[in-house]
CSV table of C-alpha atoms in Angstrom, one decimal:
chain,number,residue,atom,x,y,z
A,24,PHE,CA,17.8,16.5,64.3
A,25,GLY,CA,20.8,18.9,64.4
A,26,SER,CA,20.9,21.6,67.0
A,27,SER,CA,21.4,24.3,64.3
A,28,ASN,CA,18.2,23.2,62.6
A,29,PHE,CA,16.3,23.2,65.9
A,30,ASP,CA,17.7,26.6,66.9
A,31,SER,CA,16.5,28.2,63.6
A,32,ARG,CA,13.0,26.7,63.9
A,33,GLY,CA,12.9,27.8,67.6
A,34,ALA,CA,13.8,31.3,66.7
A,35,ASP,CA,11.2,31.4,63.9
A,36,CYS,CA,8.5,30.2,66.4
A,37,CYS,CA,9.6,32.9,68.9
A,38,GLN,CA,9.3,35.6,66.2
A,39,LEU,CA,5.9,34.3,65.2
A,40,LEU,CA,4.6,34.3,68.8
A,41,HIS,CA,5.9,37.8,69.4
A,42,ALA,CA,4.2,39.0,66.2
A,43,VAL,CA,0.9,37.4,67.1
A,44,SER,CA,1.0,38.7,70.7
A,45,ARG,CA,1.6,42.3,69.4
A,46,SER,CA,-1.4,42.0,67.0
A,47,MET,CA,-3.8,40.7,69.7
A,48,VAL,CA,-6.1,43.0,71.6
A,49,TRP,CA,-5.8,42.8,75.4
A,50,LEU,CA,-8.1,44.4,77.9
A,51,SER,CA,-6.3,45.4,81.0
A,52,PHE,CA,-6.7,48.0,83.7
A,53,ASN,CA,-3.0,48.2,83.9
A,54,SER,CA,-2.1,51.6,82.3
A,55,ALA,CA,1.1,50.2,81.0
A,56,ILE,CA,-0.9,47.9,78.7
A,57,THR,CA,-4.2,49.8,78.1
A,58,PRO,CA,-3.8,53.6,78.1
A,59,ALA,CA,-6.1,55.4,80.5
A,60,GLU,CA,-7.6,57.3,77.6
A,61,GLU,CA,-9.0,54.1,76.1
A,62,LEU,CA,-10.6,53.1,79.4
A,63,GLU,CA,-12.2,56.6,79.7
A,64,GLU,CA,-13.6,56.2,76.2
A,65,ASP,CA,-15.4,53.0,77.2
A,66,GLU,CA,-16.8,54.6,80.3
A,67,ALA,CA,-18.1,57.6,78.3
A,68,LEU,CA,-19.8,55.3,75.9
A,69,GLU,CA,-21.5,53.4,78.7
A,70,GLU,CA,-22.6,56.6,80.4
A,71,ALA,CA,-24.1,57.7,77.1
A,72,GLY,CA,-26.1,54.5,76.9
A,73,CYS,CA,-24.1,53.0,74.0
A,74,HIS,CA,-23.6,49.5,75.4
A,75,ALA,CA,-24.9,46.2,74.1
A,76,GLU,CA,-28.1,45.2,75.6
A,77,VAL,CA,-28.1,41.7,77.2
A,78,PRO,CA,-31.5,40.0,77.0
A,79,VAL,CA,-33.1,39.4,80.4
A,80,ALA,CA,-33.8,35.8,79.4
A,81,LEU,CA,-31.8,33.8,76.9
A,82,PRO,CA,-34.3,31.6,75.1
A,83,LEU,CA,-33.6,28.0,74.1
A,84,ARG,CA,-34.3,27.0,70.6
A,85,HIS,CA,-36.8,24.4,71.8
A,86,ARG,CA,-38.7,23.9,75.0
A,87,TRP,CA,-37.2,21.1,77.2
A,88,VAL,CA,-39.2,18.7,79.2
A,89,VAL,CA,-37.7,16.3,81.7
A,90,TRP,CA,-39.5,13.1,82.5
A,91,GLU,CA,-39.0,10.7,85.4
A,92,GLN,CA,-39.7,7.0,85.3
A,93,LEU,CA,-40.7,5.6,88.7
A,94,MET,CA,-39.5,2.2,89.8
A,95,THR,CA,-42.0,0.0,91.4
A,96,SER,CA,-41.2,-2.1,94.5
A,97,GLY,CA,-42.3,-5.6,95.4
A,98,GLY,CA,-42.7,-6.9,91.9
A,99,LYS,CA,-45.7,-4.7,91.2
A,100,SER,CA,-45.8,-3.7,87.5
A,101,LEU,CA,-47.1,-0.5,86.2
A,102,SER,CA,-47.8,0.6,82.6
A,103,TYR,CA,-45.3,3.0,81.0
A,104,SER,CA,-47.8,5.8,81.2
A,105,GLU,CA,-48.5,5.2,84.9
A,106,SER,CA,-44.8,5.0,85.8
A,107,THR,CA,-43.7,8.1,83.9
A,108,ARG,CA,-44.3,11.6,85.0
A,109,GLN,CA,-43.2,15.1,83.9
A,110,THR,CA,-40.7,16.5,86.3
A,111,ALA,CA,-39.7,19.9,84.9
A,112,THR,CA,-39.8,22.1,81.8
A,113,CYS,CA,-37.6,25.0,80.7
A,114,GLU,CA,-37.6,27.5,77.9
A,115,THR,CA,-34.6,29.7,78.8
A,116,VAL,CA,-30.9,29.0,79.5
A,117,GLU,CA,-31.3,30.2,83.1
A,118,GLU,CA,-34.3,27.9,83.7
A,119,PHE,CA,-32.3,25.0,82.2
A,120,TRP,CA,-29.3,25.3,84.5
A,121,LYS,CA,-31.6,25.9,87.5
A,122,MET,CA,-33.4,22.7,86.7
A,123,TRP,CA,-30.2,20.8,85.9
A,124,HIS,CA,-28.6,21.5,89.2
A,125,GLN,CA,-31.7,20.3,91.1
A,126,LEU,CA,-32.0,17.0,89.2
A,127,PRO,CA,-30.8,13.9,91.2
A,128,GLN,CA,-27.9,12.1,89.6
A,129,PRO,CA,-28.6,8.6,88.3
A,130,SER,CA,-27.6,5.8,90.5
């Protein structure tokens, strides 16, 4: 690779990155980046009630059920149905993560 070839490709990359960064939309509370007028417009829309509604609960596509299989001690054997029990269920994203954080990690 010659240095002149590398320099021309490097310059092309810099020009491309500069063009892309100018076309990107940035949200900033720095008035040098986002003019104060734009921030005031967003606040006015929120005050007028023109904001996207976030659902209270984000439903999962399917209901999740977590089962636990109990281990027996002393060589005692149990049938599958006797050694398996339902531990938790969840139908929303919030319920899922609450359940997930409370589940013991496998050993």
